[in-house]
Amino acid sequence: MCTAFVSIEPSASVPVLLLSVRDEYSGRRWSPPGHHWPAHPTAVGGLDLAAGGTWLAVEPRAAGTDAPGAACLLNGFGTMAPAGARLSRGELPLIALRDGGLARVDLERYDPFHLVLAGPAGARVLTWGGSTLTERELPSGLSVVLNDGLEGLAADRPASELVRSLMAARAAHFRARFEATARPAPMPGPATTEQAWGGWLQIVSGDGLALDDPAALVQRRDFGDGRIWSSSSISLLAFGPDGVRYDFGRAPVTEPGAPGDGWRRIG
């Protein structure tokens, strides 16, 4: 149940903000952001050690532009790819940043997904449910992308009423909290993560909710199959005229300055 919030204010000094929380089975190993892919030497992102891809990648110059770009992957619902031909979705953020999209990709080999592409000029969401690729430009203001799509309105949605209710509760709680708190203007430079992101940092770090709260953004859940589903990391990206700022933390993140504080400036 990964979640991404995108804030677009074209007239602001930092027009585009992307906040992403990655959820995964707790036993799936990964490495923090770095230059992990020889075939994509300038890309920076976390490495999924199980399949070799990533859930979020950043390029200093996205395809066809002189501006930075990011691609954030969320699993979707719909028709799964044939088992014998299936490829890992974790390569899609890297491909999209290199090519400017997924036009040259045989999507029938990938399970359903949502891919958020963001940069200083705005953001869009590509959605694949197993039969058709759709693309939506995000409007000005605050948008949320969940595993059931932009604003939870994808054509393909989970069958589980529990999962649908958890995603809806999360979207409602955190949209209200972000909209009620002053929008930060993180700039490239020496500011700490706390200085750069202001009141939004405490919100995206979990907002004080218990990990098993129905609305939890940073979560830990046992769905009864013997495996634990939990939030593993938080990525914060700000796109402005001077480039991109990228902050990263392992989840759950402790209070600023406390032992084990997980915030790290990536770029």
PDB file of C-alpha atoms in Angstrom:
ATOM      1  CA  MET A   1       0.000   0.000   0.000  1.00  0.00           C
ATOM      2  CA  CYS A   2       2.548   2.565  -1.129  1.00  0.00           C
ATOM      3  CA  THR A   3       1.396   6.181  -1.203  1.00  0.00           C
ATOM      4  CA  ALA A   4       2.582   9.282  -3.045  1.00  0.00           C
ATOM      5  CA  PHE A   5       1.474  12.871  -2.506  1.00  0.00           C
ATOM      6  CA  VAL A   6       2.228  15.450  -5.198  1.00  0.00           C
ATOM      7  CA  SER A   7       1.879  19.189  -4.573  1.00  0.00           C
ATOM      8  CA  ILE A   8       1.929  21.468  -7.619  1.00  0.00           C
ATOM      9  CA  GLU A   9       1.957  25.250  -7.256  1.00  0.00           C
ATOM     10  CA  PRO A  10       3.251  26.741 -10.549  1.00  0.00           C
ATOM     11  CA  SER A  11       3.823  30.217  -9.085  1.00  0.00           C
ATOM     12  CA  ALA A  12       5.719  28.994  -6.010  1.00  0.00           C
ATOM     13  CA  SER A  13       9.505  29.239  -5.706  1.00  0.00           C
ATOM     14  CA  VAL A  14       9.550  25.430  -5.578  1.00  0.00           C
ATOM     15  CA  PRO A  15       6.609  24.461  -7.804  1.00  0.00           C
ATOM     16  CA  VAL A  16       6.556  20.660  -7.438  1.00  0.00           C
ATOM     17  CA  LEU A  17       6.877  18.509  -4.306  1.00  0.00           C
ATOM     18  CA  LEU A  18       6.751  14.695  -4.285  1.00  0.00           C
ATOM     19  CA  LEU A  19       6.363  12.792  -1.008  1.00  0.00           C
ATOM     20  CA  SER A  20       6.493   8.999  -1.242  1.00  0.00           C
ATOM     21  CA  VAL A  21       6.190   6.217   1.351  1.00  0.00           C
ATOM     22  CA  ARG A  22       7.196   2.743   0.233  1.00  0.00           C
ATOM     23  CA  ASP A  23       5.465  -0.296   1.735  1.00  0.00           C
ATOM     24  CA  GLU A  24       6.710  -3.852   1.266  1.00  0.00           C
ATOM     25  CA  TYR A  25       6.965  -7.214   3.002  1.00  0.00           C
ATOM     26  CA  SER A  26       9.451  -6.682   5.807  1.00  0.00           C
ATOM     27  CA  GLY A  27      11.676  -9.565   4.706  1.00  0.00           C
ATOM     28  CA  ARG A  28      12.377  -8.086   1.268  1.00  0.00           C
ATOM     29  CA  ARG A  29      15.908  -6.719   1.317  1.00  0.00           C
ATOM     30  CA  TRP A  30      16.914  -3.365  -0.163  1.00  0.00           C
ATOM     31  CA  SER A  31      19.693  -0.779  -0.206  1.00  0.00           C
ATOM     32  CA  PRO A  32      19.332   2.996   0.266  1.00  0.00           C
ATOM     33  CA  PRO A  33      19.573   5.425  -2.660  1.00  0.00           C
ATOM     34  CA  GLY A  34      22.741   5.448  -4.715  1.00  0.00           C
ATOM     35  CA  HIS A  35      24.100   4.925  -8.226  1.00  0.00           C
ATOM     36  CA  HIS A  36      23.241   1.239  -8.450  1.00  0.00           C
ATOM     37  CA  TRP A  37      22.802   0.633 -12.209  1.00  0.00           C
ATOM     38  CA  PRO A  38      25.705   0.645 -14.696  1.00  0.00           C
ATOM     39  CA  ALA A  39      23.211   0.877 -17.559  1.00  0.00           C
ATOM     40  CA  HIS A  40      21.764   4.044 -15.958  1.00  0.00           C
ATOM     41  CA  PRO A  41      24.905   5.661 -14.492  1.00  0.00           C
ATOM     42  CA  THR A  42      23.368   9.020 -13.581  1.00  0.00           C
ATOM     43  CA  ALA A  43      20.196   7.618 -11.981  1.00  0.00           C
ATOM     44  CA  VAL A  44      19.926   7.710  -8.190  1.00  0.00           C
ATOM     45  CA  GLY A  45      17.481   5.553  -6.265  1.00  0.00           C
ATOM     46  CA  GLY A  46      16.950   2.820  -3.743  1.00  0.00           C
ATOM     47  CA  LEU A  47      17.825  -0.705  -4.867  1.00  0.00           C
ATOM     48  CA  ASP A  48      15.462  -3.653  -4.499  1.00  0.00           C
ATOM     49  CA  LEU A  49      17.880  -6.503  -3.859  1.00  0.00           C
ATOM     50  CA  ALA A  50      15.301  -9.142  -4.784  1.00  0.00           C
ATOM     51  CA  ALA A  51      14.801  -8.039  -8.400  1.00  0.00           C
ATOM     52  CA  GLY A  52      17.467  -5.373  -9.022  1.00  0.00           C
ATOM     53  CA  GLY A  53      15.144  -2.478  -9.776  1.00  0.00           C
ATOM     54  CA  THR A  54      13.792   0.437  -7.774  1.00  0.00           C
ATOM     55  CA  TRP A  55      10.609   1.995  -6.442  1.00  0.00           C
ATOM     56  CA  LEU A  56      11.809   5.550  -7.042  1.00  0.00           C
ATOM     57  CA  ALA A  57      14.580   6.965  -9.222  1.00  0.00           C
ATOM     58  CA  VAL A  58      15.881  10.485  -9.858  1.00  0.00           C
ATOM     59  CA  GLU A  59      17.776  11.718 -12.915  1.00  0.00           C
ATOM     60  CA  PRO A  60      19.614  15.070 -12.969  1.00  0.00           C
ATOM     61  CA  ARG A  61      18.464  15.444 -16.578  1.00  0.00           C
ATOM     62  CA  ALA A  62      15.340  13.541 -17.551  1.00  0.00           C
ATOM     63  CA  ALA A  63      14.910  12.429 -21.160  1.00  0.00           C
ATOM     64  CA  GLY A  64      14.414  15.284 -23.615  1.00  0.00           C
ATOM     65  CA  THR A  65      14.980  18.024 -21.011  1.00  0.00           C
ATOM     66  CA  ASP A  66      17.717  19.907 -19.213  1.00  0.00           C
ATOM     67  CA  ALA A  67      15.772  19.559 -15.968  1.00  0.00           C
ATOM     68  CA  PRO A  68      15.759  16.890 -13.256  1.00  0.00           C
ATOM     69  CA  GLY A  69      13.044  14.286 -13.133  1.00  0.00           C
ATOM     70  CA  ALA A  70      11.814  11.529 -10.856  1.00  0.00           C
ATOM     71  CA  ALA A  71       9.782   8.374 -11.399  1.00  0.00           C
ATOM     72  CA  CYS A  72       7.901   6.799  -8.493  1.00  0.00           C
ATOM     73  CA  LEU A  73       6.407   3.311  -8.839  1.00  0.00           C
ATOM     74  CA  LEU A  74       3.334   1.962  -7.051  1.00  0.00           C
ATOM     75  CA  ASN A  75       1.862  -1.491  -7.560  1.00  0.00           C
ATOM     76  CA  GLY A  76      -1.622  -1.543  -9.065  1.00  0.00           C
ATOM     77  CA  PHE A  77      -4.543  -3.928  -9.398  1.00  0.00           C
ATOM     78  CA  GLY A  78      -5.849  -5.694 -12.471  1.00  0.00           C
ATOM     79  CA  THR A  79      -4.767  -8.517 -14.772  1.00  0.00           C
ATOM     80  CA  MET A  80      -1.399 -10.007 -13.870  1.00  0.00           C
ATOM     81  CA  ALA A  81       1.235 -10.698 -16.531  1.00  0.00           C
ATOM     82  CA  PRO A  82       1.787 -14.315 -17.676  1.00  0.00           C
ATOM     83  CA  ALA A  83       4.100 -15.992 -15.164  1.00  0.00           C
ATOM     84  CA  GLY A  84       6.488 -17.282 -17.809  1.00  0.00           C
ATOM     85  CA  ALA A  85       6.966 -13.861 -19.433  1.00  0.00           C
ATOM     86  CA  ARG A  86       6.731 -11.578 -16.386  1.00  0.00           C
ATOM     87  CA  LEU A  87       9.380  -8.890 -15.876  1.00  0.00           C
ATOM     88  CA  SER A  88      10.026  -6.888 -12.707  1.00  0.00           C
ATOM     89  CA  ARG A  89       8.198  -3.571 -12.501  1.00  0.00           C
ATOM     90  CA  GLY A  90      11.243  -2.170 -10.699  1.00  0.00           C
ATOM     91  CA  GLU A  91      12.950  -1.422 -14.015  1.00  0.00           C
ATOM     92  CA  LEU A  92      10.127   0.846 -15.187  1.00  0.00           C
ATOM     93  CA  PRO A  93      11.189   4.024 -13.311  1.00  0.00           C
ATOM     94  CA  LEU A  94      14.645   3.783 -14.892  1.00  0.00           C
ATOM     95  CA  ILE A  95      13.234   3.165 -18.372  1.00  0.00           C
ATOM     96  CA  ALA A  96      10.721   6.007 -18.100  1.00  0.00           C
ATOM     97  CA  LEU A  97      13.368   8.539 -17.056  1.00  0.00           C
ATOM     98  CA  ARG A  98      15.677   7.427 -19.854  1.00  0.00           C
ATOM     99  CA  ASP A  99      13.006   7.391 -22.574  1.00  0.00           C
ATOM    100  CA  GLY A 100      10.597  10.049 -21.355  1.00  0.00           C
ATOM    101  CA  GLY A 101       7.828   7.491 -20.957  1.00  0.00           C
ATOM    102  CA  LEU A 102       6.954   3.867 -21.626  1.00  0.00           C
ATOM    103  CA  ALA A 103       5.997   4.000 -25.311  1.00  0.00           C
ATOM    104  CA  ARG A 104       8.640   1.435 -26.301  1.00  0.00           C
ATOM    105  CA  VAL A 105       7.885  -1.024 -23.492  1.00  0.00           C
ATOM    106  CA  ASP A 106       5.943  -4.276 -23.955  1.00  0.00           C
ATOM    107  CA  LEU A 107       3.666  -3.644 -20.988  1.00  0.00           C
ATOM    108  CA  GLU A 108       1.937  -7.017 -21.253  1.00  0.00           C
ATOM    109  CA  ARG A 109       5.015  -8.464 -19.527  1.00  0.00           C
ATOM    110  CA  TYR A 110       4.417  -6.373 -16.397  1.00  0.00           C
ATOM    111  CA  ASP A 111       1.927  -6.681 -13.576  1.00  0.00           C
ATOM    112  CA  PRO A 112      -0.363  -3.648 -12.987  1.00  0.00           C
ATOM    113  CA  PHE A 113       1.233  -0.436 -11.761  1.00  0.00           C
ATOM    114  CA  HIS A 114       0.999   3.329 -11.394  1.00  0.00           C
ATOM    115  CA  LEU A 115       4.059   5.405 -12.292  1.00  0.00           C
ATOM    116  CA  VAL A 116       4.325   9.018 -11.134  1.00  0.00           C
ATOM    117  CA  LEU A 117       6.641  11.115 -13.328  1.00  0.00           C
ATOM    118  CA  ALA A 118       7.564  14.481 -11.799  1.00  0.00           C
ATOM    119  CA  GLY A 119       9.812  17.439 -12.565  1.00  0.00           C
ATOM    120  CA  PRO A 120       9.894  21.236 -12.228  1.00  0.00           C
ATOM    121  CA  ALA A 121       7.192  21.680 -14.891  1.00  0.00           C
ATOM    122  CA  GLY A 122       4.633  19.385 -13.280  1.00  0.00           C
ATOM    123  CA  ALA A 123       3.720  15.734 -12.879  1.00  0.00           C
ATOM    124  CA  ARG A 124       1.716  12.966 -14.554  1.00  0.00           C
ATOM    125  CA  VAL A 125       0.610   9.458 -13.691  1.00  0.00           C
ATOM    126  CA  LEU A 126       0.844   6.468 -16.030  1.00  0.00           C
ATOM    127  CA  THR A 127      -1.484   3.597 -15.101  1.00  0.00           C
ATOM    128  CA  TRP A 128      -1.418   0.044 -16.430  1.00  0.00           C
ATOM    129  CA  GLY A 129      -4.113  -2.399 -15.351  1.00  0.00           C
ATOM    130  CA  GLY A 130      -3.163  -5.211 -17.698  1.00  0.00           C
ATOM    131  CA  SER A 131      -4.874  -4.092 -20.913  1.00  0.00           C
ATOM    132  CA  THR A 132      -4.622  -0.310 -21.445  1.00  0.00           C
ATOM    133  CA  LEU A 133      -2.064   2.340 -20.500  1.00  0.00           C
ATOM    134  CA  THR A 134      -3.646   5.603 -19.394  1.00  0.00           C
ATOM    135  CA  GLU A 135      -1.926   8.913 -18.661  1.00  0.00           C
ATOM    136  CA  ARG A 136      -3.140  11.771 -16.492  1.00  0.00           C
ATOM    137  CA  GLU A 137      -1.572  15.187 -15.966  1.00  0.00           C
ATOM    138  CA  LEU A 138      -1.842  16.209 -12.339  1.00  0.00           C
ATOM    139  CA  PRO A 139      -3.633  19.494 -11.621  1.00  0.00           C
ATOM    140  CA  SER A 140      -2.404  22.336  -9.475  1.00  0.00           C
ATOM    141  CA  GLY A 141      -2.895  21.661  -5.785  1.00  0.00           C
ATOM    142  CA  LEU A 142      -2.442  18.456  -3.811  1.00  0.00           C
ATOM    143  CA  SER A 143      -2.949  15.034  -5.406  1.00  0.00           C
ATOM    144  CA  VAL A 144      -2.627  11.573  -3.858  1.00  0.00           C
ATOM    145  CA  VAL A 145      -1.713   8.380  -5.714  1.00  0.00           C
ATOM    146  CA  LEU A 146      -2.486   5.052  -4.062  1.00  0.00           C
ATOM    147  CA  ASN A 147      -2.349   1.448  -5.174  1.00  0.00           C
ATOM    148  CA  ASP A 148      -5.891   1.940  -6.469  1.00  0.00           C
ATOM    149  CA  GLY A 149      -4.795   4.902  -8.546  1.00  0.00           C
ATOM    150  CA  LEU A 150      -4.942   8.672  -8.642  1.00  0.00           C
ATOM    151  CA  GLU A 151      -7.284   9.739  -5.829  1.00  0.00           C
ATOM    152  CA  GLY A 152      -8.177   6.043  -5.428  1.00  0.00           C
ATOM    153  CA  LEU A 153     -10.240   6.104  -8.617  1.00  0.00           C
ATOM    154  CA  ALA A 154      -8.465   3.657 -10.930  1.00  0.00           C
ATOM    155  CA  ALA A 155     -10.651   1.412 -13.083  1.00  0.00           C
ATOM    156  CA  ASP A 156      -9.022  -1.624 -11.466  1.00  0.00           C
ATOM    157  CA  ARG A 157      -9.385  -1.682  -7.677  1.00  0.00           C
ATOM    158  CA  PRO A 158      -8.716  -4.247  -4.951  1.00  0.00           C
ATOM    159  CA  ALA A 159     -11.354  -6.820  -4.144  1.00  0.00           C
ATOM    160  CA  SER A 160     -10.649  -6.520  -0.413  1.00  0.00           C
ATOM    161  CA  GLU A 161     -12.959  -4.095   1.374  1.00  0.00           C
ATOM    162  CA  LEU A 162     -10.377  -3.869   4.177  1.00  0.00           C
ATOM    163  CA  VAL A 163      -7.620  -2.727   1.816  1.00  0.00           C
ATOM    164  CA  ARG A 164      -9.931  -0.201   0.137  1.00  0.00           C
ATOM    165  CA  SER A 165     -10.974   1.231   3.497  1.00  0.00           C
ATOM    166  CA  LEU A 166      -7.360   1.546   4.724  1.00  0.00           C
ATOM    167  CA  MET A 167      -6.307   3.446   1.606  1.00  0.00           C
ATOM    168  CA  ALA A 168      -9.333   5.754   1.778  1.00  0.00           C
ATOM    169  CA  ALA A 169      -8.705   6.510   5.463  1.00  0.00           C
ATOM    170  CA  ARG A 170      -5.052   7.307   4.786  1.00  0.00           C
ATOM    171  CA  ALA A 171      -5.826   9.606   1.861  1.00  0.00           C
ATOM    172  CA  ALA A 172      -8.485  11.528   3.782  1.00  0.00           C
ATOM    173  CA  HIS A 173      -6.408  12.016   6.956  1.00  0.00           C
ATOM    174  CA  PHE A 174      -3.186  13.090   5.301  1.00  0.00           C
ATOM    175  CA  ARG A 175      -4.739  15.280   2.607  1.00  0.00           C
ATOM    176  CA  ALA A 176      -6.402  17.293   5.351  1.00  0.00           C
ATOM    177  CA  ARG A 177      -3.174  17.519   7.372  1.00  0.00           C
ATOM    178  CA  PHE A 178      -1.004  18.661   4.447  1.00  0.00           C
ATOM    179  CA  GLU A 179      -3.574  21.196   3.278  1.00  0.00           C
ATOM    180  CA  ALA A 180      -3.821  22.669   6.791  1.00  0.00           C
ATOM    181  CA  THR A 181      -0.042  23.098   7.152  1.00  0.00           C
ATOM    182  CA  ALA A 182       2.134  25.726   5.468  1.00  0.00           C
ATOM    183  CA  ARG A 183       3.590  24.391   2.212  1.00  0.00           C
ATOM    184  CA  PRO A 184       7.394  24.181   2.477  1.00  0.00           C
ATOM    185  CA  ALA A 185       9.853  25.519  -0.101  1.00  0.00           C
ATOM    186  CA  PRO A 186      12.841  23.140   0.135  1.00  0.00           C
ATOM    187  CA  MET A 187      15.793  24.487  -1.834  1.00  0.00           C
ATOM    188  CA  PRO A 188      19.103  22.901  -2.801  1.00  0.00           C
ATOM    189  CA  GLY A 189      21.660  23.951  -0.212  1.00  0.00           C
ATOM    190  CA  PRO A 190      22.935  23.162   3.270  1.00  0.00           C
ATOM    191  CA  ALA A 191      19.616  23.213   5.149  1.00  0.00           C
ATOM    192  CA  THR A 192      18.823  20.117   7.185  1.00  0.00           C
ATOM    193  CA  THR A 193      15.853  17.943   6.298  1.00  0.00           C
ATOM    194  CA  GLU A 194      13.940  19.440   9.227  1.00  0.00           C
ATOM    195  CA  GLN A 195      14.707  23.011   8.136  1.00  0.00           C
ATOM    196  CA  ALA A 196      13.859  22.302   4.508  1.00  0.00           C
ATOM    197  CA  TRP A 197      10.536  20.520   4.957  1.00  0.00           C
ATOM    198  CA  GLY A 198       9.123  22.319   7.989  1.00  0.00           C
ATOM    199  CA  GLY A 199       5.762  21.135   9.289  1.00  0.00           C
ATOM    200  CA  TRP A 200       5.284  18.655   6.457  1.00  0.00           C
ATOM    201  CA  LEU A 201       8.129  16.474   7.736  1.00  0.00           C
ATOM    202  CA  GLN A 202       6.340  15.426  10.908  1.00  0.00           C
ATOM    203  CA  ILE A 203       3.205  14.666   8.872  1.00  0.00           C
ATOM    204  CA  VAL A 204       4.871  12.492   6.248  1.00  0.00           C
ATOM    205  CA  SER A 205       6.838  10.736   9.010  1.00  0.00           C
ATOM    206  CA  GLY A 206       3.563   9.341  10.336  1.00  0.00           C
ATOM    207  CA  ASP A 207       1.840  12.275  12.069  1.00  0.00           C
ATOM    208  CA  GLY A 208       1.974  10.488  15.406  1.00  0.00           C
ATOM    209  CA  LEU A 209      -0.447   7.736  14.366  1.00  0.00           C
ATOM    210  CA  ALA A 210       0.151   4.207  15.610  1.00  0.00           C
ATOM    211  CA  LEU A 211       1.615   1.867  12.991  1.00  0.00           C
ATOM    212  CA  ASP A 212      -1.608  -0.162  12.989  1.00  0.00           C
ATOM    213  CA  ASP A 213      -4.003   2.798  12.908  1.00  0.00           C
ATOM    214  CA  PRO A 214      -6.499   2.445  10.019  1.00  0.00           C
ATOM    215  CA  ALA A 215      -5.259   5.761   8.556  1.00  0.00           C
ATOM    216  CA  ALA A 216      -1.539   5.115   9.118  1.00  0.00           C
ATOM    217  CA  LEU A 217       0.757   6.316   6.353  1.00  0.00           C
ATOM    218  CA  VAL A 218       3.815   4.776   8.020  1.00  0.00           C
ATOM    219  CA  GLN A 219       2.491   1.371   8.961  1.00  0.00           C
ATOM    220  CA  ARG A 220       3.076  -2.185  10.077  1.00  0.00           C
ATOM    221  CA  ARG A 221       0.358  -4.752   9.473  1.00  0.00           C
ATOM    222  CA  ASP A 222      -0.071  -8.484   9.869  1.00  0.00           C
ATOM    223  CA  PHE A 223      -2.690  -9.700   7.407  1.00  0.00           C
ATOM    224  CA  GLY A 224      -2.517 -13.229   8.798  1.00  0.00           C
ATOM    225  CA  ASP A 225      -0.445 -14.936   6.101  1.00  0.00           C
ATOM    226  CA  GLY A 226       2.678 -15.259   8.240  1.00  0.00           C
ATOM    227  CA  ARG A 227       4.383 -12.218   6.729  1.00  0.00           C
ATOM    228  CA  ILE A 228       4.541  -8.634   7.952  1.00  0.00           C
ATOM    229  CA  TRP A 229       3.655  -5.787   5.603  1.00  0.00           C
ATOM    230  CA  SER A 230       5.256  -2.510   6.624  1.00  0.00           C
ATOM    231  CA  SER A 231       6.596   0.862   5.512  1.00  0.00           C
ATOM    232  CA  SER A 232      10.293   0.683   4.718  1.00  0.00           C
ATOM    233  CA  SER A 233      11.278   4.180   3.567  1.00  0.00           C
ATOM    234  CA  ILE A 234      10.180   7.753   2.941  1.00  0.00           C
ATOM    235  CA  SER A 235      11.366   9.864   0.002  1.00  0.00           C
ATOM    236  CA  LEU A 236      10.943  13.645  -0.182  1.00  0.00           C
ATOM    237  CA  LEU A 237      11.669  15.472  -3.439  1.00  0.00           C
ATOM    238  CA  ALA A 238      11.402  19.163  -4.295  1.00  0.00           C
ATOM    239  CA  PHE A 239      11.734  20.471  -7.869  1.00  0.00           C
ATOM    240  CA  GLY A 240      12.576  24.120  -8.463  1.00  0.00           C
ATOM    241  CA  PRO A 241      14.502  26.355 -10.860  1.00  0.00           C
ATOM    242  CA  ASP A 242      17.798  25.466  -9.152  1.00  0.00           C
ATOM    243  CA  GLY A 243      17.382  21.712  -9.491  1.00  0.00           C
ATOM    244  CA  VAL A 244      16.072  18.974  -7.234  1.00  0.00           C
ATOM    245  CA  ARG A 245      16.390  18.380  -3.504  1.00  0.00           C
ATOM    246  CA  TYR A 246      16.112  14.735  -2.383  1.00  0.00           C
ATOM    247  CA  ASP A 247      15.801  13.677   1.267  1.00  0.00           C
ATOM    248  CA  PHE A 248      15.423  10.062   2.368  1.00  0.00           C
ATOM    249  CA  GLY A 249      14.635   8.238   5.582  1.00  0.00           C
ATOM    250  CA  ARG A 250      14.187   4.664   6.686  1.00  0.00           C
ATOM    251  CA  ALA A 251      10.724   4.135   8.155  1.00  0.00           C
ATOM    252  CA  PRO A 252       9.661   4.553  10.831  1.00  0.00           C
ATOM    253  CA  VAL A 253      11.822   7.637  11.325  1.00  0.00           C
ATOM    254  CA  THR A 254      12.620   8.780  14.882  1.00  0.00           C
ATOM    255  CA  GLU A 255      12.230  12.332  16.088  1.00  0.00           C
ATOM    256  CA  PRO A 256      14.832  14.759  14.665  1.00  0.00           C
ATOM    257  CA  GLY A 257      18.079  14.555  16.605  1.00  0.00           C
ATOM    258  CA  ALA A 258      17.139  11.356  18.445  1.00  0.00           C
ATOM    259  CA  PRO A 259      19.435   8.312  18.342  1.00  0.00           C
ATOM    260  CA  GLY A 260      18.786   6.405  15.139  1.00  0.00           C
ATOM    261  CA  ASP A 261      17.331   9.424  13.326  1.00  0.00           C
ATOM    262  CA  GLY A 262      17.083   8.155   9.775  1.00  0.00           C
ATOM    263  CA  TRP A 263      16.999  11.290   7.613  1.00  0.00           C
ATOM    264  CA  ARG A 264      19.682  11.551   4.965  1.00  0.00           C
ATOM    265  CA  ARG A 265      20.241  14.217   2.314  1.00  0.00           C
ATOM    266  CA  ILE A 266      20.694  12.500  -1.064  1.00  0.00           C
ATOM    267  CA  GLY A 267      20.943  15.511  -3.353  1.00  0.00           C
TER     268      GLY A 267
END
